[in-house]
mmCIF file of C-alpha atoms and ligand atoms in Angstrom:
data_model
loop_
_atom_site.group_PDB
_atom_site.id
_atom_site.type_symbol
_atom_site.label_atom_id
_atom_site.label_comp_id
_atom_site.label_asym_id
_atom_site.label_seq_id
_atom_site.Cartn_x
_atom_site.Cartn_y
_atom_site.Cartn_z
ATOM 1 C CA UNK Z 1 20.319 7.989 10.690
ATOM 2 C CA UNK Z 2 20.246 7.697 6.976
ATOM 3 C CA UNK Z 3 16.902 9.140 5.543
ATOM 4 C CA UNK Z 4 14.883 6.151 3.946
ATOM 5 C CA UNK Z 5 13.817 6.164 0.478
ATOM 6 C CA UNK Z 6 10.032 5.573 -1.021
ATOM 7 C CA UNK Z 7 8.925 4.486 -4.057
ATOM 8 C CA UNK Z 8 5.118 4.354 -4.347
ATOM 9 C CA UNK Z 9 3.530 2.504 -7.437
ATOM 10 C CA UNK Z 10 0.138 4.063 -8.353
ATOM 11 C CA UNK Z 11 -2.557 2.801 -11.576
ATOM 12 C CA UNK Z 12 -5.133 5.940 -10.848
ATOM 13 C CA UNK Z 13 -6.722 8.156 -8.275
ATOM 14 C CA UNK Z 14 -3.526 7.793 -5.645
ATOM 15 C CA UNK Z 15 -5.205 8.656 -2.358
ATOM 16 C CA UNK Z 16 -3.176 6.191 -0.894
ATOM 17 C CA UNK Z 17 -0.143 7.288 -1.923
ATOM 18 C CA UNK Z 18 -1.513 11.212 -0.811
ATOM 19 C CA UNK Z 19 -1.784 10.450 2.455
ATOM 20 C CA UNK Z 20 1.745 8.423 2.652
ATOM 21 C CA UNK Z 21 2.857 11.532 1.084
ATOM 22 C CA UNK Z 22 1.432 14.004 3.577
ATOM 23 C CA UNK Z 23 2.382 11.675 6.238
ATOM 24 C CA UNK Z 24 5.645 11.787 5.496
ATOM 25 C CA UNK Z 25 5.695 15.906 5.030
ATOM 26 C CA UNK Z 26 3.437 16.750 8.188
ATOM 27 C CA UNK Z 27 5.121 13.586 10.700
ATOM 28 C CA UNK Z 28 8.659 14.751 9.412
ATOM 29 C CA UNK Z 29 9.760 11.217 8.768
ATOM 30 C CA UNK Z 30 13.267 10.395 8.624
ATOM 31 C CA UNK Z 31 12.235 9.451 5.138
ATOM 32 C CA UNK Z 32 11.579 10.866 1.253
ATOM 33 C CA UNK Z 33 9.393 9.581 -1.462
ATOM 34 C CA UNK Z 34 11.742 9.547 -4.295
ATOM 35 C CA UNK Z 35 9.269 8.225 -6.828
ATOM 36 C CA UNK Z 36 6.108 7.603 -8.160
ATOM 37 C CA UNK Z 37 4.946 4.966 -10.396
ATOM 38 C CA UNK Z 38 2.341 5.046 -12.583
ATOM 39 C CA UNK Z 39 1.116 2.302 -14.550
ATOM 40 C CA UNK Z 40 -1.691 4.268 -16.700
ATOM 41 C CA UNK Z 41 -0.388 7.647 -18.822
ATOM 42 C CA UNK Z 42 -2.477 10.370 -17.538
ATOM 43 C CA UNK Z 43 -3.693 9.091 -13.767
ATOM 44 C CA UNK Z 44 -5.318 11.813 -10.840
ATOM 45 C CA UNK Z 45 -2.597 10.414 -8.808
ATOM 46 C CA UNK Z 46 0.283 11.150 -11.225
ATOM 47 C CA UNK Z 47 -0.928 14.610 -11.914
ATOM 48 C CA UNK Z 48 -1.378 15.200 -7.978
ATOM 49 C CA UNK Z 49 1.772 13.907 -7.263
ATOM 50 C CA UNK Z 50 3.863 16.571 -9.668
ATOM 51 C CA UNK Z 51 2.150 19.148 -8.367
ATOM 52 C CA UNK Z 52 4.056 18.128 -5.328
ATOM 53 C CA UNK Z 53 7.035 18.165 -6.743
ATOM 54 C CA UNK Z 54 7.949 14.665 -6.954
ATOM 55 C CA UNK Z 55 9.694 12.541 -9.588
ATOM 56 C CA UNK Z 56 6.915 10.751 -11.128
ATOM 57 C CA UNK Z 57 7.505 8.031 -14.045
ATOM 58 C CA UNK Z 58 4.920 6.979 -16.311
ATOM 59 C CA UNK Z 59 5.182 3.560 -17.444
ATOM 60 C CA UNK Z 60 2.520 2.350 -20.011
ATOM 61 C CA UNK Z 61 1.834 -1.535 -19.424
ATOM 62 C CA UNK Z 62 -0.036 -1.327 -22.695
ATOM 63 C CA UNK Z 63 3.365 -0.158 -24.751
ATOM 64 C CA UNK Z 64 4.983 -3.897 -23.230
ATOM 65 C CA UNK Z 65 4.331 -6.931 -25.195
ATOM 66 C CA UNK Z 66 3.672 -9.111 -21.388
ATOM 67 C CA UNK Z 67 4.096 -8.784 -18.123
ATOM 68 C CA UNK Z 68 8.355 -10.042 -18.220
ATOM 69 C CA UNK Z 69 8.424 -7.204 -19.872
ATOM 70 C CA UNK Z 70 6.867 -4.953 -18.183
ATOM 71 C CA UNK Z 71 8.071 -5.891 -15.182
ATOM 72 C CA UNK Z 72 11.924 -5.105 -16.240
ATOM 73 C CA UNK Z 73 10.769 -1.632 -17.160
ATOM 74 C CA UNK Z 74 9.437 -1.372 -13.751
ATOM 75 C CA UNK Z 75 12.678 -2.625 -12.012
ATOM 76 C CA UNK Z 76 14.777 -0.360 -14.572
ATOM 77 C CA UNK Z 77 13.026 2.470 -13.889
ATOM 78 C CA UNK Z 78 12.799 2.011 -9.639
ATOM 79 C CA UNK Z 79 16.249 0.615 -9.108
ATOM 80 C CA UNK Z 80 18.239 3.745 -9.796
ATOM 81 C CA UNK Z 81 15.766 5.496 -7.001
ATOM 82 C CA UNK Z 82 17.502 3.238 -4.598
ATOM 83 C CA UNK Z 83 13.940 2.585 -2.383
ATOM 84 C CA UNK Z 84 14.012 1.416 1.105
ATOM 85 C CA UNK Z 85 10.887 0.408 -0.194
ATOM 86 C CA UNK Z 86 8.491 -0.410 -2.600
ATOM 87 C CA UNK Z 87 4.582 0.608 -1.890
ATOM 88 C CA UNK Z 88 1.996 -0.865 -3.679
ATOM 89 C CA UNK Z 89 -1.130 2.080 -3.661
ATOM 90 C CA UNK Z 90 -3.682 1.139 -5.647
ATOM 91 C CA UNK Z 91 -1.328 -0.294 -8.357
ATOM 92 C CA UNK Z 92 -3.620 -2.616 -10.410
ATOM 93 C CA UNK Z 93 -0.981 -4.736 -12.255
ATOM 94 C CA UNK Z 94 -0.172 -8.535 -10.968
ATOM 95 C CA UNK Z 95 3.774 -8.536 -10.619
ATOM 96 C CA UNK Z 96 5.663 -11.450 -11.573
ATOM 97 C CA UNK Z 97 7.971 -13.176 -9.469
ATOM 98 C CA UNK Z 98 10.924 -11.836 -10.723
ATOM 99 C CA UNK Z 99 9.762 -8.705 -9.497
ATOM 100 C CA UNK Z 100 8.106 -9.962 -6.309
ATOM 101 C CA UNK Z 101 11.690 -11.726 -5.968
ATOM 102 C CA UNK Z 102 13.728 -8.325 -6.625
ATOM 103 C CA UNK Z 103 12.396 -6.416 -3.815
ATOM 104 C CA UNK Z 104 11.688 -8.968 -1.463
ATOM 105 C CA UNK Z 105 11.155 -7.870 1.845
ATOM 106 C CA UNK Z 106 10.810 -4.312 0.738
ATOM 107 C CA UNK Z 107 7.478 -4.649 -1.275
ATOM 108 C CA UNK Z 108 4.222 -3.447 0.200
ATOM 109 C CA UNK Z 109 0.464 -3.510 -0.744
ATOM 110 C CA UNK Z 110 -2.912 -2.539 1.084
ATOM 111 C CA UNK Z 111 -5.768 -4.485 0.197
ATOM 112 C CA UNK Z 112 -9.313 -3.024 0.996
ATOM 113 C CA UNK Z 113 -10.634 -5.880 3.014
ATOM 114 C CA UNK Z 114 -9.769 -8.102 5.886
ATOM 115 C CA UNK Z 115 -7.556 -10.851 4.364
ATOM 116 C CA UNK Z 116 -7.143 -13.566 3.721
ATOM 117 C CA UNK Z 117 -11.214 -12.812 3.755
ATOM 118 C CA UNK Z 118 -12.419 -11.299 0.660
ATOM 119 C CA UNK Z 119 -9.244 -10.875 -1.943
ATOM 120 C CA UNK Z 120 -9.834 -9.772 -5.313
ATOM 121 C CA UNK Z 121 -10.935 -6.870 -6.565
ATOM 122 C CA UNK Z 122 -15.376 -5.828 -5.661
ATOM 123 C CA UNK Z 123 -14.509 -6.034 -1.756
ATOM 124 C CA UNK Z 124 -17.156 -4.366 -1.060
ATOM 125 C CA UNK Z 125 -20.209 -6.232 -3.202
ATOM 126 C CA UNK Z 126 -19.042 -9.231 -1.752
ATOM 127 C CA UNK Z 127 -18.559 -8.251 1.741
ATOM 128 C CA UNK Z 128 -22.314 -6.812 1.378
ATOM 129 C CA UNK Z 129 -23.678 -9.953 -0.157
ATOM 130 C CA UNK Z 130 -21.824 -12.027 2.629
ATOM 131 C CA UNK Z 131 -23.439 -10.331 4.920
ATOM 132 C CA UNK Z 132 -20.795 -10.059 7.486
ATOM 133 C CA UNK Z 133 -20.810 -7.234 9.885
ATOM 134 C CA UNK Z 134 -17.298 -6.182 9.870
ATOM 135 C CA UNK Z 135 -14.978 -4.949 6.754
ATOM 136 C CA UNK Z 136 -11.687 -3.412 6.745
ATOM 137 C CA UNK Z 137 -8.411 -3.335 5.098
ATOM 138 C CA UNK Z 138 -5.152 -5.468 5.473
ATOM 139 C CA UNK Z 139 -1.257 -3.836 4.701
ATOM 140 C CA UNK Z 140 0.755 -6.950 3.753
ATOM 141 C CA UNK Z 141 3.979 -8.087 2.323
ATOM 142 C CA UNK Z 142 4.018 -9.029 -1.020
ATOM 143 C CA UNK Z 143 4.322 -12.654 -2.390
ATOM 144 C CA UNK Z 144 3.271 -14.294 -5.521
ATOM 145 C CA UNK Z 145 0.108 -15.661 -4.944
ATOM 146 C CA UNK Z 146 -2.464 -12.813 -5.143
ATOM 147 C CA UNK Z 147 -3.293 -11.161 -1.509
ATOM 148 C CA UNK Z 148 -1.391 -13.044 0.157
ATOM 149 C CA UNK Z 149 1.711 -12.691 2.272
ATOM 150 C CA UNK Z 150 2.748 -12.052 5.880
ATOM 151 C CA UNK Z 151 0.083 -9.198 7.331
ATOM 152 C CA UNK Z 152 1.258 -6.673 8.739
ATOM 153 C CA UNK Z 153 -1.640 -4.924 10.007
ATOM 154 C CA UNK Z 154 -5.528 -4.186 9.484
ATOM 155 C CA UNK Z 155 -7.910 -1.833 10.108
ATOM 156 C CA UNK Z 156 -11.576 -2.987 10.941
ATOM 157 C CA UNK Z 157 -14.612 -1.023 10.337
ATOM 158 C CA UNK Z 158 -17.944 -1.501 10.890
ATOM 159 C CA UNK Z 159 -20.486 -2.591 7.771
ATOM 160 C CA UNK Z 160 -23.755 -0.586 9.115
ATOM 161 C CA UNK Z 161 -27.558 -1.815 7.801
ATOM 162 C CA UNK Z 162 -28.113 0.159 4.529
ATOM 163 C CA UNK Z 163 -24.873 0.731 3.473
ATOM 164 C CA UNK Z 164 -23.769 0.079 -0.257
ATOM 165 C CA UNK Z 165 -21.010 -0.193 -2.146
ATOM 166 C CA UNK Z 166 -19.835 3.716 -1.911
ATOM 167 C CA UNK Z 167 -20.671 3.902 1.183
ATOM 168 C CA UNK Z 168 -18.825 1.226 2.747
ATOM 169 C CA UNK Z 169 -16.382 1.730 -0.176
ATOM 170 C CA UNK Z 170 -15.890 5.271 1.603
ATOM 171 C CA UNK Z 171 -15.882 4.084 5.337
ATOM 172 C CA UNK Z 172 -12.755 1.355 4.018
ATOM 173 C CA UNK Z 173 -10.827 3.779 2.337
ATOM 174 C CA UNK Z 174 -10.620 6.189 5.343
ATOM 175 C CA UNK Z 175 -9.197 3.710 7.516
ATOM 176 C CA UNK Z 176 -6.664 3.136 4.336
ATOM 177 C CA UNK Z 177 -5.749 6.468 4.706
ATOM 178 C CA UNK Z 178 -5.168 6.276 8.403
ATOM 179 C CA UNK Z 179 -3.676 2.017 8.271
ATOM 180 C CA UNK Z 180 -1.290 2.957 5.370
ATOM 181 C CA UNK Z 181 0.784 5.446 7.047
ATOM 182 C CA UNK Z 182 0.662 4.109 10.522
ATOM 183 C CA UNK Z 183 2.687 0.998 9.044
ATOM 184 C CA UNK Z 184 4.996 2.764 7.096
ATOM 185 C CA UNK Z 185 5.685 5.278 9.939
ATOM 186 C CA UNK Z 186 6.841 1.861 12.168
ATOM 187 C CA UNK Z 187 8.868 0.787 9.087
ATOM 188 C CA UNK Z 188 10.836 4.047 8.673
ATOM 189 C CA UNK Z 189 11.580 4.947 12.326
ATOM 190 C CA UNK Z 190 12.704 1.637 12.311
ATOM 191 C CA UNK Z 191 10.728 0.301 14.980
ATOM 192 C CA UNK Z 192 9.612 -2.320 12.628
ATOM 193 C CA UNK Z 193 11.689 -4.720 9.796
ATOM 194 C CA UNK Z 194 10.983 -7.604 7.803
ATOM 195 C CA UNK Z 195 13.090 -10.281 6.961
ATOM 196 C CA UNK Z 196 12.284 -13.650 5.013
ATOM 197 C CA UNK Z 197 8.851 -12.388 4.897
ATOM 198 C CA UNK Z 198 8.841 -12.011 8.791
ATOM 199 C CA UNK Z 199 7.662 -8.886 10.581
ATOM 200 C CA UNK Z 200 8.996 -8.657 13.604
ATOM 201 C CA UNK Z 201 8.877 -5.289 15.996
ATOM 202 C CA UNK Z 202 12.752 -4.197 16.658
ATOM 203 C CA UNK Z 203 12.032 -3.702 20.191
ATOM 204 C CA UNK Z 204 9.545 -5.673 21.765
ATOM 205 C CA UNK Z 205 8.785 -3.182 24.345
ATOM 206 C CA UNK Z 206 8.035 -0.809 21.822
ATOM 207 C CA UNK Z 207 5.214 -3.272 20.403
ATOM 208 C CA UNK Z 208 2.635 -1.415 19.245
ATOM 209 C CA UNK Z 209 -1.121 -2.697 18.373
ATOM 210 C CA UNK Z 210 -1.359 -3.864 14.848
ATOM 211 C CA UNK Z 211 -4.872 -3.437 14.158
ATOM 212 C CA UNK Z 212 -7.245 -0.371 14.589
ATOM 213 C CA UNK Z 213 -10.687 -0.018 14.623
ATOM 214 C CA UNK Z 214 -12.220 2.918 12.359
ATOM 215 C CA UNK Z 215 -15.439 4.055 12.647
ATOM 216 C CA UNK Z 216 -15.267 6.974 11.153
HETATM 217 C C1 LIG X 301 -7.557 1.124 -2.458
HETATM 218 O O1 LIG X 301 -8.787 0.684 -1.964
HETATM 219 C C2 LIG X 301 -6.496 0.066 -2.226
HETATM 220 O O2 LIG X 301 -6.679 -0.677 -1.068
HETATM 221 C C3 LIG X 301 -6.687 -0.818 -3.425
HETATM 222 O O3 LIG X 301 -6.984 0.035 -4.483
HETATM 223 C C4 LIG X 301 -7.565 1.240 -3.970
HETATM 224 C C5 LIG X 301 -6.694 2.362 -4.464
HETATM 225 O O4 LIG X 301 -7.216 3.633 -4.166
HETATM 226 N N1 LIG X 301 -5.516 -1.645 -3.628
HETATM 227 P P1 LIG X 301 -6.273 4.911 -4.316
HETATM 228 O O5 LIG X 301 -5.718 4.888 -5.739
HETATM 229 O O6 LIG X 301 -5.174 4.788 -3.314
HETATM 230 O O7 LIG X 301 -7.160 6.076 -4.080
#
């Protein structure tokens, strides 16, 4: 089987992308990440990331006069890199839909809340001022419209009395770390594939649950 190829796109701390990484070291996936992208000069995730050894690119959105622009650097610089697919980590930029249109069914994102509940960036002040008693994260393909697109899977944690933003921020972000690379894993053993913005499981007897509950 041909080892699959990952591109991760980054703006900052990259603990997504870490634990993709590690995933894909410790789980010996059939699988490499060939690049990281980073969309601020200077990010904790770049600088962890070469310390691994990978190829990491640094592409300035400030040095690009809009987002067409940027965009085509983007696709210039991942293209030659061949991915399998494109994962979103943390990568703070809104794509356009050229891009979204380039890498269609290959293009990834985790969003720290339970779509299509909560999209937008402050998650966690809103879930808290909601008042609801369960938060969570969503991995989900990637279409224009902001948060949106064909889920793939969530993970659900609880929201416990006297939490606050870090904390809950905290809770959310380990079942990120554990979500992220439990999709991916499906989508590089090829027990998952998406097509037209479908997911669909390549065997359905080897269906597995698509949500999980964290409570950790
Ligand atoms: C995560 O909460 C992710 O869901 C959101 O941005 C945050 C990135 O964190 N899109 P990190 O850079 O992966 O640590």
């Amino acid at each position: 089987m041909l080892r699959k190829r990952l591109v991760i796109l980054i703006s900052g701390r990259g603990s997504n992308m870490a634990a993709l990484v590690r995933a894909c070291r410790d789980q010996a996936w059939p699988a490499d990440v060939v690049g990281v992208v980073a969309s601020r000069p200077g990010s904790a995730g770049a600088a962890w990331a070469r310390e691994q050894g990978l190829p990491v690119i640094e592409l300035d959105h400030r040095a690009y006069p809009d987002r067409a622009a940027f965009d085509a650097a983007l696709i210039a610089a991942i293209d030659p890199l061949k991915p399998d697919w494109v994962v979103l980590a943390g990568f703070m930029r809104v794509l356009t839909p050229v891009f979204v249109a380039h890498y269609a069914d290959r293009l990834i994102n985790i969003h720290p809340s339970l779509l299509p509940a909560f999209p937008g960036v402050t998650t966690h002040r809103q879930v808290l001022a909601a008042g609801v008693r369960v938060h969570g994260a969503t991995v989900h393909m990637v279409v224009n419209e902001v948060d949106s697109g064909r889920i793939l899977a969530q993970a659900v944690v609880p929201v416990r009395d006297g939490d606050d933003e870090t904390t809950l921020g905290e809770r959310v972000l380990r079942a990120e770390h554990r979500l992220y690379p439990m999709v991916i894993g499906w989508l590089v053993h090829d027990r998952m594939r998406v097509r037209g913005g479908e997911p669909a499981w390549r065997d359905p007897a080897d269906a597995a649950p698509r949500w999980l509950w964290c409570d950790e």
